[in-house]
Coordinates of C-alpha atoms and ligand atoms in Angstrom, one line a residue:
M1009 CA 0.0 0.0 0.0
A1010 CA 1.3 3.5 -0.8
D1011 CA 2.1 5.7 2.1
P1012 CA -0.8 8.2 2.8
I1013 CA 1.8 10.9 3.1
Q1014 CA 4.4 11.0 0.4
L1015 CA 7.2 13.3 1.3
E1016 CA 9.7 14.4 -1.3
R1017 CA 13.0 12.7 -1.1
R1018 CA 16.1 12.3 -3.2
G1019 CA 16.4 9.1 -5.3
L1020 CA 18.9 6.6 -4.2
L1021 CA 21.5 4.5 -6.0
Y1022 CA 21.3 0.9 -4.9
V1023 CA 24.3 -1.2 -5.9
L1024 CA 24.2 -5.0 -6.0
S1025 CA 27.4 -6.9 -6.4
S1026 CA 28.3 -10.5 -6.2
P1027 CA 30.4 -13.1 -7.9
S1028 CA 28.6 -14.6 -10.9
G1029 CA 26.7 -17.6 -9.8
A1030 CA 25.6 -16.2 -6.4
G1031 CA 22.1 -15.5 -7.8
K1032 CA 22.4 -11.7 -8.1
S1033 CA 20.3 -11.4 -11.3
T1034 CA 17.5 -13.4 -9.7
I1035 CA 17.5 -11.1 -6.7
A1036 CA 17.6 -8.0 -9.0
R1037 CA 14.7 -9.3 -11.0
K1038 CA 12.6 -9.9 -7.9
L1039 CA 13.4 -6.5 -6.5
L1040 CA 12.5 -4.8 -9.7
A1041 CA 9.3 -6.8 -10.1
A1042 CA 8.2 -6.1 -6.5
D1043 CA 8.8 -2.4 -6.5
P1044 CA 7.6 0.0 -9.2
E1045 CA 9.7 2.9 -7.8
I1046 CA 13.1 1.4 -8.6
S1047 CA 14.4 0.9 -12.1
L1048 CA 17.5 -0.9 -13.5
S1049 CA 20.4 1.1 -14.9
V1050 CA 21.2 -0.6 -18.2
S1051 CA 25.0 -0.6 -18.6
A1052 CA 27.0 -0.4 -21.8
T1053 CA 29.3 -3.3 -22.6
T1054 CA 31.7 -4.5 -25.2
R1055 CA 31.0 -8.2 -24.5
P1056 CA 29.0 -10.1 -27.2
I1057 CA 25.3 -10.5 -26.7
R1058 CA 24.2 -13.9 -25.2
E1059 CA 21.3 -16.0 -26.2
G1060 CA 18.1 -14.7 -24.6
E1061 CA 19.4 -11.2 -24.1
T1062 CA 18.0 -8.1 -25.7
D1063 CA 20.0 -5.0 -26.7
G1064 CA 18.8 -2.1 -24.6
A1065 CA 17.2 -4.2 -22.0
H1066 CA 20.1 -6.3 -20.6
Y1067 CA 22.9 -4.1 -21.8
H1068 CA 23.6 -1.5 -24.5
F1069 CA 25.9 -3.7 -26.6
V1070 CA 28.5 -1.6 -28.2
D1071 CA 31.8 -2.2 -30.0
N1072 CA 35.2 -1.0 -28.8
A1073 CA 35.2 2.1 -30.9
E1074 CA 31.8 3.2 -29.6
F1075 CA 32.8 2.5 -26.0
D1076 CA 36.0 4.6 -26.6
R1077 CA 33.7 7.4 -27.9
M1078 CA 31.5 7.2 -24.9
V1079 CA 34.5 7.4 -22.5
E1080 CA 35.8 10.4 -24.4
Q1081 CA 32.4 12.1 -24.2
G1082 CA 32.2 11.6 -20.5
A1083 CA 29.1 9.4 -20.8
F1084 CA 30.0 7.1 -17.9
L1085 CA 29.6 7.5 -14.1
E1086 CA 32.1 4.7 -13.9
W1087 CA 33.5 2.0 -16.1
A1088 CA 35.8 -1.0 -15.7
H1089 CA 37.4 -4.0 -17.3
V1090 CA 35.6 -7.2 -16.2
F1091 CA 36.7 -10.5 -17.7
D1092 CA 38.7 -8.7 -20.4
R1093 CA 35.6 -6.8 -21.6
R1094 CA 34.5 -3.3 -20.7
Y1095 CA 31.4 -2.4 -18.8
G1096 CA 30.1 1.0 -17.8
T1097 CA 27.3 2.8 -16.1
L1098 CA 25.8 5.5 -18.3
K1099 CA 25.1 8.9 -16.6
A1100 CA 22.0 9.2 -18.9
E1101 CA 20.5 5.9 -17.6
V1102 CA 20.9 6.9 -14.0
N1103 CA 19.6 10.5 -14.5
K1104 CA 16.6 9.2 -16.6
A1105 CA 15.4 7.4 -13.4
L1106 CA 16.3 10.0 -10.9
D1107 CA 14.7 12.8 -12.9
V1108 CA 11.3 11.1 -12.6
G1109 CA 11.7 10.5 -8.9
R1110 CA 12.7 6.8 -9.1
D1111 CA 15.5 4.9 -7.4
V1112 CA 18.2 3.2 -9.5
L1113 CA 19.4 -0.4 -9.2
L1114 CA 22.9 -1.0 -10.4
D1115 CA 24.3 -4.4 -11.1
I1116 CA 28.0 -3.6 -11.2
D1117 CA 31.2 -5.2 -9.9
W1118 CA 33.5 -4.1 -7.0
Q1119 CA 35.6 -1.8 -9.3
G1120 CA 32.5 0.1 -10.4
T1121 CA 31.2 0.3 -6.9
Q1122 CA 34.5 1.9 -5.6
Q1123 CA 34.3 4.5 -8.4
L1124 CA 30.7 5.3 -7.8
K1125 CA 31.3 5.7 -4.1
Q1126 CA 33.8 8.5 -5.0
V1127 CA 31.3 10.2 -7.3
D1128 CA 28.3 9.9 -4.9
P1129 CA 29.2 8.9 -1.2
D1130 CA 25.4 8.4 -0.6
I1131 CA 25.1 5.2 -2.6
V1132 CA 23.8 2.0 -0.9
R1133 CA 26.1 -1.0 -1.4
V1134 CA 24.8 -4.5 -1.1
F1135 CA 27.0 -7.6 -1.6
I1136 CA 25.5 -11.1 -2.2
L1137 CA 27.5 -14.1 -1.0
P1138 CA 26.9 -17.7 -2.0
P1139 CA 26.1 -20.1 0.8
S1140 CA 29.3 -22.1 0.1
M1141 CA 32.0 -22.3 -2.6
E1142 CA 30.7 -25.9 -3.4
E1143 CA 27.2 -24.5 -4.1
L1144 CA 28.7 -21.7 -6.2
E1145 CA 30.6 -24.2 -8.3
R1146 CA 27.5 -26.3 -8.7
R1147 CA 25.7 -23.2 -10.0
L1148 CA 28.5 -22.2 -12.3
R1149 CA 28.6 -25.6 -13.8
G1150 CA 25.0 -25.1 -14.8
R1151 CA 24.1 -27.5 -17.5
G1152 CA 27.6 -29.0 -17.5
T1153 CA 28.7 -27.8 -20.9
D1154 CA 31.8 -25.9 -19.8
S1155 CA 35.2 -27.5 -19.4
D1156 CA 36.9 -27.9 -16.0
E1157 CA 39.4 -25.2 -17.0
V1158 CA 36.6 -22.7 -17.7
I1159 CA 34.9 -23.5 -14.4
A1160 CA 38.3 -23.1 -12.6
G1161 CA 38.7 -19.7 -14.1
R1162 CA 35.2 -18.7 -13.0
M1163 CA 35.8 -19.9 -9.5
E1164 CA 39.0 -17.9 -9.4
R1165 CA 37.2 -14.7 -10.5
A1166 CA 34.4 -15.4 -8.0
A1167 CA 37.0 -15.6 -5.2
A1168 CA 38.5 -12.3 -6.4
E1169 CA 35.1 -10.6 -6.4
I1170 CA 34.3 -12.1 -2.9
S1171 CA 37.5 -10.6 -1.5
H1172 CA 35.8 -7.2 -1.7
W1173 CA 32.8 -8.1 0.4
A1174 CA 33.9 -5.8 3.3
E1175 CA 33.7 -2.7 1.1
Y1176 CA 29.9 -3.0 1.1
D1177 CA 27.3 -1.6 3.6
Y1178 CA 25.1 -4.8 3.6
V1179 CA 26.1 -8.4 3.0
L1180 CA 23.5 -11.0 2.2
V1181 CA 24.0 -14.8 2.0
N1182 CA 21.9 -16.2 -0.7
D1183 CA 20.9 -19.6 0.5
D1184 CA 17.2 -19.0 -0.4
A1185 CA 16.3 -16.6 -3.2
E1186 CA 13.0 -15.6 -1.8
K1187 CA 14.4 -14.8 1.6
C1188 CA 17.4 -13.0 0.1
A1189 CA 15.1 -10.9 -2.1
A1190 CA 12.9 -10.0 0.8
R1191 CA 16.0 -8.8 2.7
A1192 CA 17.2 -6.8 -0.3
K1193 CA 13.8 -5.2 -0.4
A1194 CA 13.9 -4.5 3.4
I1195 CA 17.2 -2.7 2.9
L1196 CA 15.7 -0.6 0.1
E1197 CA 12.7 0.4 2.3
A1198 CA 14.9 1.3 5.3
E1199 CA 17.3 3.3 3.1
R1200 CA 14.4 5.3 1.7
L1201 CA 13.5 6.4 5.2
R1202 CA 16.9 7.9 5.9
R1203 CA 16.5 11.5 7.1
N1204 CA 19.2 12.9 4.9
R1205 CA 17.4 11.8 1.7
R1206 CA 14.0 13.1 2.7
T1207 CA 14.0 16.6 1.5
G1208 CA 10.3 17.0 2.2
L1209 CA 10.7 16.5 6.0
V1210 CA 11.7 20.0 6.9
D1211 CA 8.5 21.5 5.5
F1212 CA 6.4 18.7 6.9
V1213 CA 7.7 19.1 10.4
R1214 CA 7.3 22.8 10.1
G1215 CA 3.7 22.3 9.2
L1216 CA 3.3 20.0 12.2
T1217 CA 4.8 22.2 14.9
G1218 CA 4.2 25.6 13.4
Ligands
5GP1008 P1 27.8 -10.3 -17.3 O1 28.7 -10.2 -18.5 O2 27.8 -11.7 -16.7 O3 26.5 -9.8 -17.5 O4 28.4 -9.4 -16.2 C1 29.7 -9.6 -15.7 C2 30.0 -8.7 -14.5 O5 30.1 -7.3 -15.0 C3 29.0 -8.7 -13.4 O6 29.7 -8.9 -12.2 C4 28.3 -7.4 -13.5 O7 28.0 -7.0 -12.2 C5 29.4 -6.5 -14.0 N1 28.9 -5.3 -14.6 C6 27.8 -5.2 -15.4 N2 27.6 -3.9 -15.8 C7 28.6 -3.2 -15.2 C8 28.9 -1.8 -15.2 O8 28.3 -0.9 -15.8 N3 30.0 -1.4 -14.5 C9 30.8 -2.3 -13.9 N4 31.9 -1.8 -13.2 N5 30.5 -3.6 -13.8 C10 29.4 -4.1 -14.5

């Protein structure tokens, strides 16, 4: 139910990071589906499009030259090399949401999170851990089509990402996607109530007390 009294507040940047295989995209999807007031920032990337992905919805898929141009034009809030490809958060994506009073969900890695924290110290950083490395490996093996070498590489990258867990404000262990998504939502709700983001409070309280 919507709050009877909607006070003006600044939109927030909600960052989700995790090693791949920890279930981050499921949590992000659930969060977006459950809450009409937060939208996903669609990043630009130079990696090839995968089956089932849509250009403009999952990523803005661009080539190296286009990515270079975007960097030159200052189009990014942050960008980084991940797995030998480049990924970046577009200022335009974030502003599009903030301008209409929405919060922004960013699915970015630890490097992007560090950069974004410099640009905007007010961001909310959430890290998702797998319940165990065995479970992570099971998820990364997926349908079993990848070689042991590929899996070993992914496990190494996962361990490298996990090593940055302590740079985050909140840490969730994803042993149950529903529970984890509910907690991610609870964090969002609580962060929305922070006094420093609620620009409408001053007038509201003035109205209360005269
Ligand atoms: P994937 O290629 O599997 O979609 O994503 C690989 C990794 O890149 C994920 O950990 C994801 O969070 C990260 N990533 C996606 N978009 C961005 C971005 O705009 N900036 C940064 N720094 N990382 C990103």
